CSV table of C-alpha atoms and ligand atoms in Angstrom, one decimal:
chain,number,residue,atom,x,y,z
A,123,UNK,CA,12.5,-1.4,19.4
A,124,UNK,CA,13.1,-3.3,16.2
A,125,UNK,CA,10.5,-3.3,13.6
A,126,UNK,CA,8.4,-6.4,13.3
A,127,UNK,CA,6.3,-8.0,10.5
A,128,UNK,CA,2.7,-7.4,11.4
A,129,UNK,CA,0.2,-10.3,11.5
A,130,UNK,CA,-2.2,-10.3,8.6
A,131,UNK,CA,-5.3,-10.8,10.8
A,132,UNK,CA,-6.8,-13.3,8.3
A,133,UNK,CA,-5.8,-16.4,6.5
A,134,UNK,CA,-3.6,-16.4,3.4
A,135,UNK,CA,-6.6,-18.0,1.6
A,136,UNK,CA,-9.1,-15.4,2.8
A,137,UNK,CA,-9.2,-13.4,-0.4
A,138,UNK,CA,-9.6,-16.4,-2.8
A,139,UNK,CA,-10.4,-16.6,-5.6
A,140,UNK,CA,-9.6,-12.9,-6.3
A,141,UNK,CA,-6.1,-13.0,-4.7
A,142,UNK,CA,-4.7,-16.5,-4.3
A,143,UNK,CA,-3.2,-17.9,-1.1
A,144,UNK,CA,0.2,-18.7,-2.6
A,145,UNK,CA,0.7,-15.1,-3.7
A,146,UNK,CA,-0.5,-13.8,-0.3
A,147,UNK,CA,1.9,-16.1,1.6
A,148,UNK,CA,4.9,-15.3,-0.4
A,149,UNK,CA,4.0,-11.6,-0.5
A,150,UNK,CA,3.6,-11.4,3.3
A,151,UNK,CA,6.1,-13.9,4.7
A,152,UNK,CA,8.9,-13.3,2.2
A,153,UNK,CA,8.6,-9.9,0.5
A,154,UNK,CA,7.2,-7.9,3.4
A,155,UNK,CA,9.4,-9.8,5.9
A,156,UNK,CA,12.5,-8.9,3.8
A,157,UNK,CA,11.6,-5.2,3.9
A,158,UNK,CA,11.3,-5.4,7.7
A,159,UNK,CA,14.6,-7.3,8.0
A,160,UNK,CA,16.5,-4.8,5.8
A,161,UNK,CA,15.0,-1.8,7.6
A,162,UNK,CA,16.3,-3.2,10.9
A,163,UNK,CA,19.7,-4.0,9.3
A,164,UNK,CA,19.9,-0.3,8.3
A,165,UNK,CA,18.8,1.0,11.7
A,166,UNK,CA,21.4,-1.2,13.4
A,167,UNK,CA,23.9,1.3,12.1
A,168,UNK,CA,22.1,4.1,14.0
A,169,UNK,CA,20.2,2.4,16.8
A,170,UNK,CA,19.1,5.7,18.3
A,171,UNK,CA,16.6,5.8,15.4
A,172,UNK,CA,14.8,2.8,16.8
A,173,UNK,CA,13.1,5.4,19.1
A,174,UNK,CA,11.5,7.1,16.1
A,175,UNK,CA,8.4,5.8,14.5
A,176,UNK,CA,8.5,4.6,11.0
A,177,UNK,CA,6.1,7.4,10.0
A,178,UNK,CA,8.5,10.0,11.5
A,179,UNK,CA,11.5,8.5,9.6
A,180,UNK,CA,9.7,8.4,6.3
A,181,UNK,CA,8.3,11.9,6.7
A,182,UNK,CA,11.8,13.3,7.2
A,183,UNK,CA,14.0,11.3,4.9
A,184,UNK,CA,16.1,14.5,4.2
A,185,UNK,CA,17.3,14.6,7.8
A,186,UNK,CA,18.0,10.9,8.4
A,187,UNK,CA,21.7,9.9,8.3
A,188,UNK,CA,22.8,9.9,4.7
A,189,UNK,CA,24.3,6.4,4.8
A,190,UNK,CA,20.9,4.8,5.5
A,191,UNK,CA,18.5,7.2,3.9
A,192,UNK,CA,18.2,5.0,0.7
A,193,UNK,CA,17.5,1.8,2.7
A,194,UNK,CA,15.0,3.6,4.9
A,195,UNK,CA,13.2,5.0,1.9
A,196,UNK,CA,13.1,1.6,0.1
A,197,UNK,CA,12.7,-0.9,3.0
A,198,UNK,CA,11.0,1.4,5.4
A,199,UNK,CA,8.7,2.5,2.7
A,200,UNK,CA,8.1,-1.2,1.8
A,201,UNK,CA,7.3,-2.0,5.4
A,202,UNK,CA,5.0,1.0,5.7
A,203,UNK,CA,3.2,0.5,2.4
A,204,UNK,CA,2.6,-3.3,2.9
A,205,UNK,CA,1.4,-2.8,6.6
A,206,UNK,CA,-1.3,-0.5,5.2
A,207,UNK,CA,-2.0,-2.7,2.2
A,208,UNK,CA,-3.0,-5.8,4.3
A,209,UNK,CA,-5.5,-3.7,6.3
A,210,UNK,CA,-7.1,-2.5,3.1
A,211,UNK,CA,-8.1,-6.0,1.9
A,212,UNK,CA,-11.3,-7.8,2.9
A,213,UNK,CA,-13.9,-9.9,1.0
A,214,UNK,CA,-17.5,-9.0,0.7
A,215,UNK,CA,-17.3,-5.3,1.6
A,216,UNK,CA,-19.5,-2.8,-0.1
A,217,UNK,CA,-18.3,0.8,-0.8
A,218,UNK,CA,-21.1,2.2,1.5
A,219,UNK,CA,-20.8,5.9,2.3
A,220,UNK,CA,-17.7,6.3,0.2
A,221,UNK,CA,-19.1,8.4,-2.7
A,222,UNK,CA,-20.0,11.4,-0.6
A,223,UNK,CA,-16.4,11.7,0.5
A,224,UNK,CA,-15.1,11.4,-3.1
A,225,UNK,CA,-17.0,14.4,-4.3
A,226,UNK,CA,-16.2,17.0,-5.4
A,227,UNK,CA,-12.7,15.6,-6.3
A,228,UNK,CA,-14.4,12.8,-8.3
A,229,UNK,CA,-17.9,13.0,-9.9
A,230,UNK,CA,-18.9,9.5,-8.7
A,231,UNK,CA,-17.5,6.2,-7.3
A,232,UNK,CA,-17.4,5.0,-11.0
A,233,UNK,CA,-15.4,8.0,-12.0
A,234,UNK,CA,-13.0,7.3,-9.2
A,235,UNK,CA,-12.7,3.6,-10.0
A,236,UNK,CA,-12.1,4.4,-13.7
A,237,UNK,CA,-9.3,6.9,-12.9
A,238,UNK,CA,-7.7,4.7,-10.2
A,239,UNK,CA,-7.6,1.7,-12.5
A,240,UNK,CA,-6.3,3.7,-15.4
A,241,UNK,CA,-3.5,5.1,-13.3
A,242,UNK,CA,-2.6,1.6,-12.0
A,243,UNK,CA,-2.5,0.1,-15.5
A,244,UNK,CA,-0.4,2.9,-17.0
A,245,UNK,CA,2.2,3.2,-14.2
A,246,UNK,CA,5.5,2.0,-15.8
A,247,UNK,CA,7.4,-0.7,-13.8
A,248,UNK,CA,7.2,-1.3,-10.1
A,249,UNK,CA,5.4,0.9,-7.7
A,250,UNK,CA,2.0,1.7,-6.2
A,251,UNK,CA,-1.1,3.6,-7.1
A,252,UNK,CA,-2.7,5.6,-4.2
A,253,UNK,CA,-5.7,7.6,-3.3
A,254,UNK,CA,-4.2,10.3,-1.1
A,255,UNK,CA,-5.3,13.4,0.7
A,256,UNK,CA,-3.1,16.5,0.5
A,257,UNK,CA,-2.6,19.2,3.1
A,258,UNK,CA,-5.6,21.1,1.7
A,259,UNK,CA,-7.7,17.9,2.2
A,260,UNK,CA,-8.1,17.5,-1.5
A,261,UNK,CA,-8.2,13.9,-2.7
A,262,UNK,CA,-6.1,12.8,-5.6
A,263,UNK,CA,-4.8,9.7,-7.4
A,264,UNK,CA,-1.1,9.4,-7.7
A,265,UNK,CA,1.4,6.7,-8.6
A,266,UNK,CA,4.8,6.4,-6.9
A,267,UNK,CA,7.8,4.3,-8.0
A,268,UNK,CA,9.4,1.5,-6.1
A,269,UNK,CA,8.4,1.6,-2.4
A,270,UNK,CA,8.2,5.4,-2.0
A,271,UNK,CA,5.6,6.2,0.6
A,272,UNK,CA,3.0,8.9,0.3
A,273,UNK,CA,3.8,10.2,3.8
A,274,UNK,CA,7.3,11.1,2.5
A,275,UNK,CA,5.6,13.6,0.3
A,276,UNK,CA,3.3,14.9,3.0
A,277,UNK,CA,0.3,13.0,1.6
A,278,UNK,CA,-2.1,11.0,3.7
A,279,UNK,CA,-2.8,7.5,2.2
A,280,UNK,CA,-6.4,6.5,1.9
A,281,UNK,CA,-6.3,3.5,-0.4
A,282,UNK,CA,-3.3,1.9,-2.0
A,283,UNK,CA,-2.6,-0.9,-4.5
A,284,UNK,CA,0.7,-2.7,-4.9
A,285,UNK,CA,1.7,-2.8,-8.6
A,286,UNK,CA,4.9,-4.8,-8.2
A,287,UNK,CA,4.8,-8.0,-10.2
A,288,UNK,CA,5.4,-10.0,-7.0
A,289,UNK,CA,1.8,-8.9,-6.0
A,290,UNK,CA,0.2,-10.7,-8.9
A,291,UNK,CA,2.5,-12.6,-11.2
A,292,UNK,CA,1.8,-16.1,-9.9
A,293,UNK,CA,-1.9,-15.9,-10.8
A,294,UNK,CA,-2.1,-13.2,-13.4
A,295,UNK,CA,1.4,-13.2,-15.0
A,296,UNK,CA,1.6,-10.1,-17.2
A,297,UNK,CA,-2.2,-9.3,-16.9
A,298,UNK,CA,-2.0,-6.4,-14.5
A,299,UNK,CA,-5.4,-5.1,-15.5
A,300,UNK,CA,-7.0,-8.4,-14.6
A,301,UNK,CA,-5.2,-8.3,-11.2
A,302,UNK,CA,-6.5,-4.8,-10.5
A,303,UNK,CA,-10.1,-5.8,-11.4
A,304,UNK,CA,-9.9,-8.7,-9.0
A,305,UNK,CA,-8.3,-6.6,-6.3
A,306,UNK,CA,-11.3,-4.2,-6.6
A,307,UNK,CA,-13.5,-7.1,-5.4
A,308,UNK,CA,-11.5,-7.4,-2.1
A,309,UNK,CA,-11.1,-3.8,-1.1
A,310,UNK,CA,-11.9,-3.3,2.6
A,311,UNK,CA,-14.2,-0.4,2.2
A,312,UNK,CA,-14.8,-0.1,5.9
A,313,UNK,CA,-11.1,0.7,6.4
A,314,UNK,CA,-11.2,3.1,3.4
A,315,UNK,CA,-14.2,4.9,5.0
A,316,UNK,CA,-12.5,5.1,8.4
A,317,UNK,CA,-9.5,6.8,6.7
A,318,UNK,CA,-11.7,9.1,4.8
A,319,UNK,CA,-13.5,10.1,8.0
A,320,UNK,CA,-10.2,11.1,9.7
B,377,MN,MN1,4.5,-5.9,-2.5
Protein backbone atom coordinates (compact mmCIF):
# COMPACT_ATOMS: atom_id res chain seq x y z
CA UNK A 1 0.00 0.00 0.00
CA UNK A 2 1.22 3.46 -0.83
CA UNK A 3 2.15 5.73 2.02
CA UNK A 4 -0.30 8.50 2.83
CA UNK A 5 -0.13 11.88 4.47
CA UNK A 6 -1.66 11.46 7.94
CA UNK A 7 -4.35 13.84 9.11
CA UNK A 8 -3.24 16.29 11.79
CA UNK A 9 -6.16 15.59 14.10
CA UNK A 10 -6.45 19.32 14.90
CA UNK A 11 -6.79 22.61 13.05
CA UNK A 12 -3.78 24.38 11.56
CA UNK A 13 -4.58 27.26 13.91
CA UNK A 14 -4.75 25.05 17.03
CA UNK A 15 -1.28 26.00 18.26
CA UNK A 16 -1.60 29.77 17.84
CA UNK A 17 0.01 32.01 18.91
CA UNK A 18 3.00 29.77 19.61
CA UNK A 19 3.10 28.14 16.19
CA UNK A 20 1.14 30.01 13.53
CA UNK A 21 -1.50 28.53 11.24
CA UNK A 22 0.28 29.49 8.01
CA UNK A 23 3.45 27.68 9.04
CA UNK A 24 1.45 24.61 10.11
CA UNK A 25 -0.49 24.50 6.85
CA UNK A 26 2.57 24.78 4.60
CA UNK A 27 4.57 22.43 6.79
CA UNK A 28 1.92 19.70 6.73
CA UNK A 29 0.23 20.09 3.35
CA UNK A 30 3.36 20.96 1.34
CA UNK A 31 6.55 19.84 3.06
CA UNK A 32 5.29 16.66 4.67
CA UNK A 33 3.14 15.84 1.64
CA UNK A 34 6.22 16.09 -0.58
CA UNK A 35 8.16 13.64 1.59
CA UNK A 36 5.29 11.17 1.24
CA UNK A 37 5.05 11.67 -2.53
CA UNK A 38 8.79 11.23 -3.04
CA UNK A 39 8.90 8.18 -0.80
CA UNK A 40 6.18 6.58 -2.94
CA UNK A 41 8.00 7.63 -6.11
CA UNK A 42 11.09 5.76 -4.87
CA UNK A 43 9.12 2.69 -3.80
CA UNK A 44 7.41 2.55 -7.22
CA UNK A 45 10.78 1.26 -8.47
CA UNK A 46 10.61 -1.65 -5.99
CA UNK A 47 6.89 -2.09 -5.32
CA UNK A 48 7.45 -5.24 -3.26
CA UNK A 49 8.74 -2.91 -0.55
CA UNK A 50 5.25 -1.48 -0.12
CA UNK A 51 4.62 -4.59 1.99
CA UNK A 52 7.19 -3.41 4.52
CA UNK A 53 6.40 -0.86 7.19
CA UNK A 54 8.18 2.47 7.07
CA UNK A 55 9.78 1.60 10.42
CA UNK A 56 11.20 -1.61 8.98
CA UNK A 57 12.61 0.21 5.95
CA UNK A 58 14.26 2.91 8.06
CA UNK A 59 15.62 0.40 10.53
CA UNK A 60 17.36 -1.52 7.74
CA UNK A 61 18.60 1.12 5.32
CA UNK A 62 21.72 -0.95 4.71
CA UNK A 63 19.72 -3.73 3.07
CA UNK A 64 17.22 -1.76 0.99
CA UNK A 65 18.07 -1.62 -2.74
CA UNK A 66 20.95 0.76 -3.28
CA UNK A 67 19.21 2.84 -5.95
CA UNK A 68 16.53 3.96 -3.49
CA UNK A 69 18.30 3.91 -0.14
CA UNK A 70 19.03 7.67 -0.22
CA UNK A 71 15.41 8.65 -1.08
CA UNK A 72 14.10 6.29 1.59
CA UNK A 73 16.49 7.76 4.14
CA UNK A 74 15.55 11.35 3.22
CA UNK A 75 11.87 11.16 2.28
CA UNK A 76 10.97 8.11 4.33
CA UNK A 77 12.74 9.72 7.26
CA UNK A 78 10.87 12.95 6.59
CA UNK A 79 7.55 11.11 6.55
CA UNK A 80 8.37 9.23 9.74
CA UNK A 81 9.71 12.24 11.66
CA UNK A 82 6.84 14.54 10.73
CA UNK A 83 4.17 11.91 11.44
CA UNK A 84 5.58 11.73 14.96
CA UNK A 85 6.05 15.47 15.29
CA UNK A 86 2.34 16.26 14.75
CA UNK A 87 1.34 13.91 17.55
CA UNK A 88 3.75 15.62 19.94
CA UNK A 89 2.04 19.00 19.68
CA UNK A 90 -0.88 20.14 21.79
CA UNK A 91 -1.72 23.31 23.68
CA UNK A 92 -2.29 23.57 27.42
CA UNK A 93 -0.60 20.33 28.46
CA UNK A 94 1.50 20.17 31.61
CA UNK A 95 4.56 17.91 32.00
CA UNK A 96 2.86 15.91 34.75
CA UNK A 97 4.65 12.73 35.72
CA UNK A 98 7.52 13.35 33.29
CA UNK A 99 10.30 14.17 35.73
CA UNK A 100 10.45 10.78 37.43
CA UNK A 101 11.12 9.15 34.04
CA UNK A 102 13.90 11.63 33.20
CA UNK A 103 15.92 10.71 36.26
CA UNK A 104 18.63 9.58 36.60
CA UNK A 105 19.62 10.61 33.08
CA UNK A 106 18.67 14.22 33.85
CA UNK A 107 18.65 15.80 37.30
CA UNK A 108 15.29 17.52 36.77
CA UNK A 109 12.80 18.66 34.15
CA UNK A 110 14.59 22.03 34.07
CA UNK A 111 17.91 20.32 33.49
CA UNK A 112 16.38 18.36 30.61
CA UNK A 113 14.79 21.50 29.15
CA UNK A 114 18.03 23.47 29.30
CA UNK A 115 20.01 20.69 27.60
CA UNK A 116 17.37 20.01 24.96
CA UNK A 117 17.08 23.69 24.03
CA UNK A 118 20.86 24.18 23.98
CA UNK A 119 21.23 21.19 21.65
CA UNK A 120 18.50 22.55 19.35
CA UNK A 121 20.03 26.01 19.20
CA UNK A 122 23.56 24.79 18.53
CA UNK A 123 22.70 22.22 15.85
CA UNK A 124 24.18 23.54 12.58
CA UNK A 125 21.85 23.66 9.59
CA UNK A 126 18.76 21.55 9.03
CA UNK A 127 17.88 18.60 11.18
CA UNK A 128 16.12 17.56 14.36
CA UNK A 129 16.80 17.45 18.07
CA UNK A 130 15.48 14.37 19.86
CA UNK A 131 15.04 12.85 23.23
CA UNK A 132 15.63 9.17 22.54
CA UNK A 133 15.96 5.95 24.46
CA UNK A 134 18.74 3.58 23.59
CA UNK A 135 18.82 -0.21 23.76
CA UNK A 136 19.90 -0.06 27.43
CA UNK A 137 16.84 2.14 28.12
CA UNK A 138 19.06 5.13 28.79
CA UNK A 139 17.60 8.49 27.79
CA UNK A 140 19.71 10.93 25.85
CA UNK A 141 19.48 14.06 23.75
CA UNK A 142 20.83 13.87 20.23
CA UNK A 143 20.62 15.96 17.08
CA UNK A 144 20.48 14.39 13.65
CA UNK A 145 21.04 16.07 10.28
CA UNK A 146 18.50 16.38 7.49
CA UNK A 147 15.65 13.88 7.91
CA UNK A 148 17.68 11.08 9.46
CA UNK A 149 15.37 9.13 11.77
CA UNK A 150 16.36 7.90 15.23
CA UNK A 151 15.07 4.41 14.43
CA UNK A 152 17.74 4.10 11.73
CA UNK A 153 20.25 4.22 14.61
CA UNK A 154 18.32 1.75 16.75
CA UNK A 155 17.06 4.57 18.99
CA UNK A 156 13.47 4.98 20.17
CA UNK A 157 12.17 8.53 19.74
CA UNK A 158 10.42 10.03 22.78
CA UNK A 159 10.24 13.72 21.82
CA UNK A 160 11.45 15.48 18.69
CA UNK A 161 11.71 19.00 17.40
CA UNK A 162 12.02 19.99 13.75
CA UNK A 163 14.93 22.44 13.33
CA UNK A 164 14.46 23.05 9.60
CA UNK A 165 13.86 26.70 8.76
CA UNK A 166 10.59 25.67 7.07
CA UNK A 167 9.30 24.89 10.58
CA UNK A 168 9.68 28.46 11.85
CA UNK A 169 10.93 30.96 9.30
CA UNK A 170 7.56 32.59 8.44
CA UNK A 171 7.00 33.69 12.04
CA UNK A 172 10.43 33.71 13.62
CA UNK A 173 12.80 34.23 10.66
CA UNK A 174 16.33 33.54 11.92
CA UNK A 175 15.29 33.44 15.60
CA UNK A 176 15.51 29.72 16.22
CA UNK A 177 15.82 30.12 20.00
CA UNK A 178 12.51 32.01 20.11
CA UNK A 179 10.86 29.29 18.02
CA UNK A 180 12.10 26.63 20.41
CA UNK A 181 10.82 28.52 23.47
CA UNK A 182 7.40 28.88 21.81
CA UNK A 183 7.36 25.23 20.80
CA UNK A 184 8.04 24.32 24.43
CA UNK A 185 4.58 25.81 25.23
CA UNK A 186 2.81 23.38 22.90
CA UNK A 187 4.46 20.06 23.72
CA UNK A 188 1.91 17.29 24.03
CA UNK A 189 3.21 15.97 27.35
CA UNK A 190 0.55 13.26 27.43
CA UNK A 191 2.05 11.74 24.31
CA UNK A 192 5.58 12.14 25.69
CA UNK A 193 4.52 10.37 28.90
CA UNK A 194 2.87 7.59 26.88
CA UNK A 195 6.14 7.04 25.02
CA UNK A 196 8.19 7.16 28.23
CA UNK A 197 5.94 4.50 29.73
CA UNK A 198 6.45 2.08 26.81
MN1 LIG B 1 9.63 19.86 8.75
